[in-house]
PDB file of C-alpha atoms and ligand atoms in Angstrom:
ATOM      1  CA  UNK A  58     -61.152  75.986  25.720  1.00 94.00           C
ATOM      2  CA  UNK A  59     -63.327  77.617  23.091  1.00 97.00           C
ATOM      3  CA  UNK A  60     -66.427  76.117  21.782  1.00 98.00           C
ATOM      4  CA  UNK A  61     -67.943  77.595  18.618  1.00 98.00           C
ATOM      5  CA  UNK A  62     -71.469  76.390  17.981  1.00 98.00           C
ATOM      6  CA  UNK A  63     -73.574  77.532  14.584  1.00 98.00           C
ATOM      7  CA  UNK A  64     -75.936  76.274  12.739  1.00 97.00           C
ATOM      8  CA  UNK A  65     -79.518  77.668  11.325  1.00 97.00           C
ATOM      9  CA  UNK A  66     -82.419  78.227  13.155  1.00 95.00           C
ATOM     10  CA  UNK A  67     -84.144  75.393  15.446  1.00 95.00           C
ATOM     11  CA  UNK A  68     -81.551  72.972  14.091  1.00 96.00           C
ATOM     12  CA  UNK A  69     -80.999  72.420  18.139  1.00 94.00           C
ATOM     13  CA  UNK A  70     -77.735  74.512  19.130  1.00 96.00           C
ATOM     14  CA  UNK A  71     -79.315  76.253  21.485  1.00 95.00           C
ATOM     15  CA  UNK A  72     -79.970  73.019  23.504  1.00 96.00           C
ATOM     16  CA  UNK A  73     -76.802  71.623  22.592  1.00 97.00           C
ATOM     17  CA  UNK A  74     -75.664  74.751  23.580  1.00 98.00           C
ATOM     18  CA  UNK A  75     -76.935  75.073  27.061  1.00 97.00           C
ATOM     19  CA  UNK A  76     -76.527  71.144  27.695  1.00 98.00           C
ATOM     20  CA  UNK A  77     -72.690  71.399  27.144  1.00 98.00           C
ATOM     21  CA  UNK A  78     -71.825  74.683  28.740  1.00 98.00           C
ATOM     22  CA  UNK A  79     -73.669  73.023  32.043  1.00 98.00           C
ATOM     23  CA  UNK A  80     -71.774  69.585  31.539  1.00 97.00           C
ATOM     24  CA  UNK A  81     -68.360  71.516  30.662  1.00 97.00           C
ATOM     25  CA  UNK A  82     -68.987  74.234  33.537  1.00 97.00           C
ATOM     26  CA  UNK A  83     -68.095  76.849  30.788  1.00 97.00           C
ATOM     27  CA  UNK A  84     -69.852  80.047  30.509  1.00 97.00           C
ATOM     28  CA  UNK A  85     -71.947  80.876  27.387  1.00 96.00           C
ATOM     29  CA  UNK A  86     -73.243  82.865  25.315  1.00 96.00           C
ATOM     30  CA  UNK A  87     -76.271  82.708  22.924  1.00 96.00           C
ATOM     31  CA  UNK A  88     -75.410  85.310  20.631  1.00 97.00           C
ATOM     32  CA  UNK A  89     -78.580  85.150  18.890  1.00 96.00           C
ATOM     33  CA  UNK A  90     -79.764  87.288  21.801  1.00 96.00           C
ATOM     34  CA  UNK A  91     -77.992  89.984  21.188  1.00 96.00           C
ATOM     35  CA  UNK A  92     -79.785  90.705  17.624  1.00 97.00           C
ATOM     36  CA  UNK A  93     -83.294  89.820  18.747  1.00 96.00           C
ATOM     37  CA  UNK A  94     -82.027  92.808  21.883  1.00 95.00           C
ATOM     38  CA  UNK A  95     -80.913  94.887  19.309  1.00 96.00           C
ATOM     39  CA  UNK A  96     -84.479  94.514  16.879  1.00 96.00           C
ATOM     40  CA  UNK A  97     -86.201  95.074  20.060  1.00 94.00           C
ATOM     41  CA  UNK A  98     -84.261  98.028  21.417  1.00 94.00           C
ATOM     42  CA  UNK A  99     -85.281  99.719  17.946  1.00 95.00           C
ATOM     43  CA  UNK A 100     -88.710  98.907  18.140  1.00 95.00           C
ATOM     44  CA  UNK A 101     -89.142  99.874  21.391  1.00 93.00           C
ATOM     45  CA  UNK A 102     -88.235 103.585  20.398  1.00 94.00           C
ATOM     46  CA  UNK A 103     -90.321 103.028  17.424  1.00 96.00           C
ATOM     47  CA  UNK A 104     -87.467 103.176  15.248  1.00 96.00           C
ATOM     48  CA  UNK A 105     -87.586 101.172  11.873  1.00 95.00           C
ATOM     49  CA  UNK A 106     -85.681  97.544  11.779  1.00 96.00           C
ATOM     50  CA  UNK A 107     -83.637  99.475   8.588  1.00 93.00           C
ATOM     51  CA  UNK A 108     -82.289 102.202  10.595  1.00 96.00           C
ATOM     52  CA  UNK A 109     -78.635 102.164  10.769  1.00 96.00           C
ATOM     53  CA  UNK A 110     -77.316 104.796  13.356  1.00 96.00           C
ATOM     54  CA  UNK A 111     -80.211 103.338  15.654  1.00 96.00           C
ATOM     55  CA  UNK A 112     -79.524 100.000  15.216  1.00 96.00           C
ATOM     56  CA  UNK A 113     -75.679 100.597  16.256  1.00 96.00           C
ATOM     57  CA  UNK A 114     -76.175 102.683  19.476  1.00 95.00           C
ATOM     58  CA  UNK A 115     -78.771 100.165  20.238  1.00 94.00           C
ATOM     59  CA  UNK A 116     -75.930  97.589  19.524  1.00 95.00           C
ATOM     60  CA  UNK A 117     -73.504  99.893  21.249  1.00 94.00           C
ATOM     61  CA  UNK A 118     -76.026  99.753  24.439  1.00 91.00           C
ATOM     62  CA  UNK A 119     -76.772  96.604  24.770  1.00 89.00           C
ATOM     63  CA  UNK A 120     -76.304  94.787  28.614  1.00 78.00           C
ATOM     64  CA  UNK A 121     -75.829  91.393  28.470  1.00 73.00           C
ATOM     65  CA  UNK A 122     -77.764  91.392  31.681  1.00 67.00           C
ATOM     66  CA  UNK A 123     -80.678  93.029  30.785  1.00 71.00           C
ATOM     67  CA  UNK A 124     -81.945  90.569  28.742  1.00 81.00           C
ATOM     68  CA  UNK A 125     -85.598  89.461  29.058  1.00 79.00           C
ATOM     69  CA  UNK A 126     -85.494  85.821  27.586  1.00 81.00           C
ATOM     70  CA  UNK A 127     -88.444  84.906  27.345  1.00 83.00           C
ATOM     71  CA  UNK A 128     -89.867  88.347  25.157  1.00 86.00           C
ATOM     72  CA  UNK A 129     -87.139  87.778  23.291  1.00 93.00           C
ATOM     73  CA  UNK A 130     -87.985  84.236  21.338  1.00 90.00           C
ATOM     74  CA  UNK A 131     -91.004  85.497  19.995  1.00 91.00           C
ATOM     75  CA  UNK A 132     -91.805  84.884  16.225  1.00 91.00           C
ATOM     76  CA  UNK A 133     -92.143  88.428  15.222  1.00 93.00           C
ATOM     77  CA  UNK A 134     -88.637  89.157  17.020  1.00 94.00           C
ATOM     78  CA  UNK A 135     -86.593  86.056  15.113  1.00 94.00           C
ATOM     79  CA  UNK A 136     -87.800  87.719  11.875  1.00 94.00           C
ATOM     80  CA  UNK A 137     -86.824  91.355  13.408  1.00 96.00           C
ATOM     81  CA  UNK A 138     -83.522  90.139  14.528  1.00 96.00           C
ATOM     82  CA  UNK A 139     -82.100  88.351  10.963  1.00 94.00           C
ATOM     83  CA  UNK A 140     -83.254  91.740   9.500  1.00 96.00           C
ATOM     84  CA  UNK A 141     -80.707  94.085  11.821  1.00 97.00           C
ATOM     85  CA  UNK A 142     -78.414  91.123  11.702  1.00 96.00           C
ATOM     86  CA  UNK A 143     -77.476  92.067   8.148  1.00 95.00           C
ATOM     87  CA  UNK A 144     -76.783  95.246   8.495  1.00 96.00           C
ATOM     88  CA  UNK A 145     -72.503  95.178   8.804  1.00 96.00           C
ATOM     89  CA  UNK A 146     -72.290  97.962  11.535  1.00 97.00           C
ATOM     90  CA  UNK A 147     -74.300  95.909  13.734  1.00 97.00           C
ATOM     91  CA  UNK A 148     -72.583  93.117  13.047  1.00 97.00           C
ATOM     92  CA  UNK A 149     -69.150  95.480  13.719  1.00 97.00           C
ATOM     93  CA  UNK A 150     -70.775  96.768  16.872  1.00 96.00           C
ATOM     94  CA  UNK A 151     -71.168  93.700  18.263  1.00 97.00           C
ATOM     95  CA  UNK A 152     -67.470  91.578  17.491  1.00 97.00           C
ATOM     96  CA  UNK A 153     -65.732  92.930  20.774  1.00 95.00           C
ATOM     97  CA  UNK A 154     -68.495  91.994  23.206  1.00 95.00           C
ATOM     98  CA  UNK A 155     -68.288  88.836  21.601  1.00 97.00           C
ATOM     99  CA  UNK A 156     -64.801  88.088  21.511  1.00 97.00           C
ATOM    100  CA  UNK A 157     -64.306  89.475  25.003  1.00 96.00           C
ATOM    101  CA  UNK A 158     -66.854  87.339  26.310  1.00 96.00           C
ATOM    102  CA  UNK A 159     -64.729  83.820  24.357  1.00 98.00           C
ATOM    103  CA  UNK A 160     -61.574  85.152  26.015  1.00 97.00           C
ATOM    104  CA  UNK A 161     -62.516  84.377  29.626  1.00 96.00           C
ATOM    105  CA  UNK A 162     -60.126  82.534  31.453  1.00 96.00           C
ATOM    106  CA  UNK A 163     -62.104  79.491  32.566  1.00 95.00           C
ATOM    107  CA  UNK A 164     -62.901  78.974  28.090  1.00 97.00           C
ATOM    108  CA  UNK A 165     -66.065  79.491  26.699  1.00 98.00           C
ATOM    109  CA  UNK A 166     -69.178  78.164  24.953  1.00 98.00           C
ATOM    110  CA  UNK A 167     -70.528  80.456  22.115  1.00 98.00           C
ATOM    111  CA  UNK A 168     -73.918  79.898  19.941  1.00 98.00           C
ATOM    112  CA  UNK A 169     -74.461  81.846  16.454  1.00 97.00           C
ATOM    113  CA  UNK A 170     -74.156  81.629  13.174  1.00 97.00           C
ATOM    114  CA  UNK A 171     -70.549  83.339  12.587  1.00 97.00           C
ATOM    115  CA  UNK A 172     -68.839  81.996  15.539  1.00 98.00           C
ATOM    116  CA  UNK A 173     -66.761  79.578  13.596  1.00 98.00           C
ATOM    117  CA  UNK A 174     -66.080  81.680  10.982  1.00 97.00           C
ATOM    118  CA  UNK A 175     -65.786  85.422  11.927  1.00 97.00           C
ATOM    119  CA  UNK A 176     -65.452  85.628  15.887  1.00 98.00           C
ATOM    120  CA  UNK A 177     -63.652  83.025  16.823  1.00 98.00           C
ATOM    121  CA  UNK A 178     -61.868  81.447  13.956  1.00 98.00           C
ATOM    122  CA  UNK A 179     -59.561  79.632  16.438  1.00 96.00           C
ATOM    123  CA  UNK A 180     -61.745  78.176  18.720  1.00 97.00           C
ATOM    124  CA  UNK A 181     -60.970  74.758  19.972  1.00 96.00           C
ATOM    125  CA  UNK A 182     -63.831  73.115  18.722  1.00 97.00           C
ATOM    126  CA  UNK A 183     -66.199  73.983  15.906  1.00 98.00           C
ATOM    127  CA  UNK A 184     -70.056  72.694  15.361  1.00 98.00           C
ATOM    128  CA  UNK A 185     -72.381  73.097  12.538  1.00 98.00           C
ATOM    129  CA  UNK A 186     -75.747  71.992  13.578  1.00 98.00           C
ATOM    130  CA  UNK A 187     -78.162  71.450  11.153  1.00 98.00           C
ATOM    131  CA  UNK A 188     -81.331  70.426  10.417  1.00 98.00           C
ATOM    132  CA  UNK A 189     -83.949  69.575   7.448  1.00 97.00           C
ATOM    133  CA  UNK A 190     -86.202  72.586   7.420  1.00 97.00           C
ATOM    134  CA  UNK A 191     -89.307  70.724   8.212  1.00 97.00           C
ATOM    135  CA  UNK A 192     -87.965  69.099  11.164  1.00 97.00           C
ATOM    136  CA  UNK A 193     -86.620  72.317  12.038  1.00 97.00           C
ATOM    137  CA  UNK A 194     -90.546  73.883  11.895  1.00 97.00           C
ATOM    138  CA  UNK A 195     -91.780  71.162  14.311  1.00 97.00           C
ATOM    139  CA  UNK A 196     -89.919  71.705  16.408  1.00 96.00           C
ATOM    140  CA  UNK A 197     -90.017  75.612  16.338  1.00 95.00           C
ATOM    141  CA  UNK A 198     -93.872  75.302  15.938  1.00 96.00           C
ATOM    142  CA  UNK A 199     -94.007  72.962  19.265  1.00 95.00           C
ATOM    143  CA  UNK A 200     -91.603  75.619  21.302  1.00 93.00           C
ATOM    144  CA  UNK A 201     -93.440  78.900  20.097  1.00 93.00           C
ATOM    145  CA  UNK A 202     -96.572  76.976  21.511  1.00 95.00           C
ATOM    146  CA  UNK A 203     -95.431  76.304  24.872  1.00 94.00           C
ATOM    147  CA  UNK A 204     -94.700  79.549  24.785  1.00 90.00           C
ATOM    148  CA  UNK A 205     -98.445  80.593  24.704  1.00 92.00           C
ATOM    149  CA  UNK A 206     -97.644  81.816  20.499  1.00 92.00           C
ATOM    150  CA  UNK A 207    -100.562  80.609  18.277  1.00 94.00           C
ATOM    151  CA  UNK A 208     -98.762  79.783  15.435  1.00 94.00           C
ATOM    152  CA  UNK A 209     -99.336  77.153  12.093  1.00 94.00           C
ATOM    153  CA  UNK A 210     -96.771  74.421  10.756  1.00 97.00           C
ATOM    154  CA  UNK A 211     -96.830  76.004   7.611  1.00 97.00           C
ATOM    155  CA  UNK A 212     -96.203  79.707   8.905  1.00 96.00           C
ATOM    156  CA  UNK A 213     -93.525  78.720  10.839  1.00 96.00           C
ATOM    157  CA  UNK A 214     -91.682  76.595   7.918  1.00 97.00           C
ATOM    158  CA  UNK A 215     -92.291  79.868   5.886  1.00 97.00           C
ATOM    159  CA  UNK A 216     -90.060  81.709   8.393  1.00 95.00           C
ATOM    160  CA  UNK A 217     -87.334  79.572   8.041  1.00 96.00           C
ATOM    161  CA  UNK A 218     -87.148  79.520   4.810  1.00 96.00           C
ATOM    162  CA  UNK A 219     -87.189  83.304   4.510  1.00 95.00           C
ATOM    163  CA  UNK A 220     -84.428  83.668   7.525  1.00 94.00           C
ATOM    164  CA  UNK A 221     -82.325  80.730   6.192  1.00 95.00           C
ATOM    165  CA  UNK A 222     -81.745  82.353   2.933  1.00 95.00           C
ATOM    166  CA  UNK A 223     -81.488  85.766   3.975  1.00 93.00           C
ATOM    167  CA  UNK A 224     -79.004  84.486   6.446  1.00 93.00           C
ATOM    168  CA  UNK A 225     -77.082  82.612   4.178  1.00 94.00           C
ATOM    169  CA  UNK A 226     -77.339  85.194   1.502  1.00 94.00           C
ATOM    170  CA  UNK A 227     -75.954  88.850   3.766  1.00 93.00           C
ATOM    171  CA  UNK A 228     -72.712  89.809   3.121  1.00 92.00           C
ATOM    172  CA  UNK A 229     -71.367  90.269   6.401  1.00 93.00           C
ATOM    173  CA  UNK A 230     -70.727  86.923   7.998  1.00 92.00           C
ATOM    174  CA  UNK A 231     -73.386  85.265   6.240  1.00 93.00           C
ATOM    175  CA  UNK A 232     -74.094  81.713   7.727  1.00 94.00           C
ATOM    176  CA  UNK A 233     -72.188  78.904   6.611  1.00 95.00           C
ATOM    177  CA  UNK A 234     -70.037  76.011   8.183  1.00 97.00           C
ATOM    178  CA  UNK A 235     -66.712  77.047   8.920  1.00 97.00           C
ATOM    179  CA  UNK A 236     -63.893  74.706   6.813  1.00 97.00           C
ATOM    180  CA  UNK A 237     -62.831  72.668  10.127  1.00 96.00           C
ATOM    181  CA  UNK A 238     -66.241  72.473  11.529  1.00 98.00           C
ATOM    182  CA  UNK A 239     -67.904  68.798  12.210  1.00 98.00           C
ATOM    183  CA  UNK A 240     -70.792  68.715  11.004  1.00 98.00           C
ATOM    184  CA  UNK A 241     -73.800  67.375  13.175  1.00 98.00           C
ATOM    185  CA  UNK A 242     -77.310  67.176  11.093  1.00 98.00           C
ATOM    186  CA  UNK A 243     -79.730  66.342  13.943  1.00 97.00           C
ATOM    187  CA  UNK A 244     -83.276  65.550  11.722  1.00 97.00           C
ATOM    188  CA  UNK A 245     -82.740  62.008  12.846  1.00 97.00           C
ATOM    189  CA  UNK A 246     -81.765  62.598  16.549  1.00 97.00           C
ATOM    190  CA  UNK A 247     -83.561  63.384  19.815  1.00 95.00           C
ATOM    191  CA  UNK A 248     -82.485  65.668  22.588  1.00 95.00           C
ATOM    192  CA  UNK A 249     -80.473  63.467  24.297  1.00 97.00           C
ATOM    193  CA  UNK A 250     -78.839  61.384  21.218  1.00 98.00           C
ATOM    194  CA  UNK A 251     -78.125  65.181  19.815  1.00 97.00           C
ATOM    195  CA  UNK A 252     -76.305  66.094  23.010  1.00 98.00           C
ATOM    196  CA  UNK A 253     -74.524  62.609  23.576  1.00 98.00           C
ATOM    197  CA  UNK A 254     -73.206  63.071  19.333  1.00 98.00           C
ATOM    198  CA  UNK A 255     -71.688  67.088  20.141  1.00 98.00           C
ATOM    199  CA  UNK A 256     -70.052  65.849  23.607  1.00 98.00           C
ATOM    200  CA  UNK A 257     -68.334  62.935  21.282  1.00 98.00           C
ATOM    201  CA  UNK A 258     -67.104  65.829  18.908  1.00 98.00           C
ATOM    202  CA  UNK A 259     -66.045  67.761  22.246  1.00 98.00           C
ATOM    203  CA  UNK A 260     -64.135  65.126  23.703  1.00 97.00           C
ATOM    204  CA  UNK A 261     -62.029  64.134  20.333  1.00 96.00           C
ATOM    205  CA  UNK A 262     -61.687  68.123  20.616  1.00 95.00           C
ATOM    206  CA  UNK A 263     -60.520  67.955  23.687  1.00 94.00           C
ATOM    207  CA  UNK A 264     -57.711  64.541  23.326  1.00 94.00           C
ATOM    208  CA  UNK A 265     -55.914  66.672  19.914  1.00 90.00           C
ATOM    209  CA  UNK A 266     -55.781  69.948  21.939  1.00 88.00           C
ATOM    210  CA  UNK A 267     -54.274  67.883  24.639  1.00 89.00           C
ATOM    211  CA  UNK A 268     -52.166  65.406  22.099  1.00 91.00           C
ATOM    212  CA  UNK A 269     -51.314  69.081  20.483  1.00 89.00           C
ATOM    213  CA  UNK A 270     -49.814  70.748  23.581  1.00 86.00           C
ATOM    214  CA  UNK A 271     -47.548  67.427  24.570  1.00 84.00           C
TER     215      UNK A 271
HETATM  216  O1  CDP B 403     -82.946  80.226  17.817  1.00 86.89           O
HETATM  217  P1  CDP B 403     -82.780  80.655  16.387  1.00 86.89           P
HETATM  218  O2  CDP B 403     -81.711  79.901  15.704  1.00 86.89           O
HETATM  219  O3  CDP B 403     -84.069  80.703  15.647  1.00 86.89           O
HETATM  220  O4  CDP B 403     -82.367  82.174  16.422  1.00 86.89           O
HETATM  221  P2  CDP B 403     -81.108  82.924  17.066  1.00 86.89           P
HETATM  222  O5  CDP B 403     -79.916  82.030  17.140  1.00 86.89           O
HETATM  223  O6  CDP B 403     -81.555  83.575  18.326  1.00 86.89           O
HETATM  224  O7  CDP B 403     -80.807  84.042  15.954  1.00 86.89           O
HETATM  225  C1  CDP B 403     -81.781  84.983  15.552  1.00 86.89           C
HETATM  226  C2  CDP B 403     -81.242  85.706  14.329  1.00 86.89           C
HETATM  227  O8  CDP B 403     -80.094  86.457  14.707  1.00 86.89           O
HETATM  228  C3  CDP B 403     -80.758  84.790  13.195  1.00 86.89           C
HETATM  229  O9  CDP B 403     -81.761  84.484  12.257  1.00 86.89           O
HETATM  230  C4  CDP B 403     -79.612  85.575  12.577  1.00 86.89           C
HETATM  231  O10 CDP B 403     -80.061  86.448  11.574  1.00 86.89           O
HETATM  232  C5  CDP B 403     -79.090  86.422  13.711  1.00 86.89           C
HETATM  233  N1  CDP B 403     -77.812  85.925  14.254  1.00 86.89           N
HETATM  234  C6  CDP B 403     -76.662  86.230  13.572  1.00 86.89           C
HETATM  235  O11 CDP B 403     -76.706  86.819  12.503  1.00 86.89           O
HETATM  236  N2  CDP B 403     -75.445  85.891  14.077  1.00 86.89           N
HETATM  237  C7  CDP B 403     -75.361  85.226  15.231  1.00 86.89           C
HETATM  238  N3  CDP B 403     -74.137  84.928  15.706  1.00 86.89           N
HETATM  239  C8  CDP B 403     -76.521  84.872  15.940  1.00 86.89           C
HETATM  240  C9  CDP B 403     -77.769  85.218  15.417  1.00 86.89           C
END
């Protein structure tokens, strides 16, 4: 089984994410990381955030091992990774990892905001989480915190603001909820009531895929 999980920033997928992969045993994949690896590949060889051929051998290079988490969720490197992310050749550079990784045997659990929509249009199940953007600040501003980032409310809602719109706005895969996605707006819901309400969409998933193969 595929899962396809998208939605804007800190509207909660990532949790969502990581909660049902665990309860499903599936493997997955937070494909944000692999834009905030790219951003950070270029900077780290002082490259700029606009430069093309670097950005896709840095795309090209990337080890899904390699990845160091936690210097990856910074606030300077969400804003550095929407800005590579809307460059098409990354974007290019980056579909057969992807799609490789959702073809496992065992299924897969995916996190983005294209997964519905331009990696794995078929998937078995489709999410859009989503968020107001002032809950989604909170709760970015409380997280960035933890992390040790001194950061304001107001800063942060600023942010995403500027990455929703530039990530609904690209060209290439721009975010948006696929046509047979179920919609899950989580501004209302905690944690666990946000996890409980995507295993419900998971399960119905599950009954027409079985109903389907009958
Ligand atoms: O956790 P948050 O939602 O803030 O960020 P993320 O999922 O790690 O994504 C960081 C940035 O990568 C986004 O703002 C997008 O521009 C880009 N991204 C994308 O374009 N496509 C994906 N499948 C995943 C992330």
């Amino acid at each position: 089984m595929i899962i396809a999980i998208d939605g804007p920033a800190a509207s909660g997928k990532g949790t969502i994410a990581r909660k049902l992969a665990e309860r499903l045993g599936l493997p997955h994949l937070d494909t944000g990381l692999l834009y905030r690896a790219t951003a950070r590949a270029l900077i780290d060889h002082g490259r700029g955030l606009g430069d093309r051929d670097a950005a896709v051998s840095a795309a090209r290079g990337l080890a899904l091992a390699d990845f160091n988490e936690a210097a990856l969720r910074s606030r300077e490197m969400s804003e550095a990774a929407s800005i590579v992310a809307a460059i098409p050749e990354v974007r290019a550079a980056l579909v057969e990892l992807q799609r490789r990784f959702a073809r496992r045997p065992e299924g897969a659990l995916l996190d983005g905001r294209d997964i519905g929509t331009a990696i794995c249009p078929d998937a078995d199940c489709k999410i859009f989480v989503t968020a107001s953007a002032e809950t989604r600040a909170t709760r970015r501003a409380l997280e960035l915190r933890s992390r040790g980032e001194k950061v304001d409310y107001g800063a942060v809602l600023e942010d995403i603001r500027r990455r929703d719109e530039r990530d609904s706005s690209r060209a290439a895969a721009p975010l948006r909820a696929a046509g047979d996605a179920m919609v899950l707006d989580t501004t209302k819901l905690d944690v666990e009531a946000a996890f409980e309400a995507a295993l419900a969409i998971v399960e119905a998933a599950t009954r027409r895929r079985a109903r389907a193969a009958l």
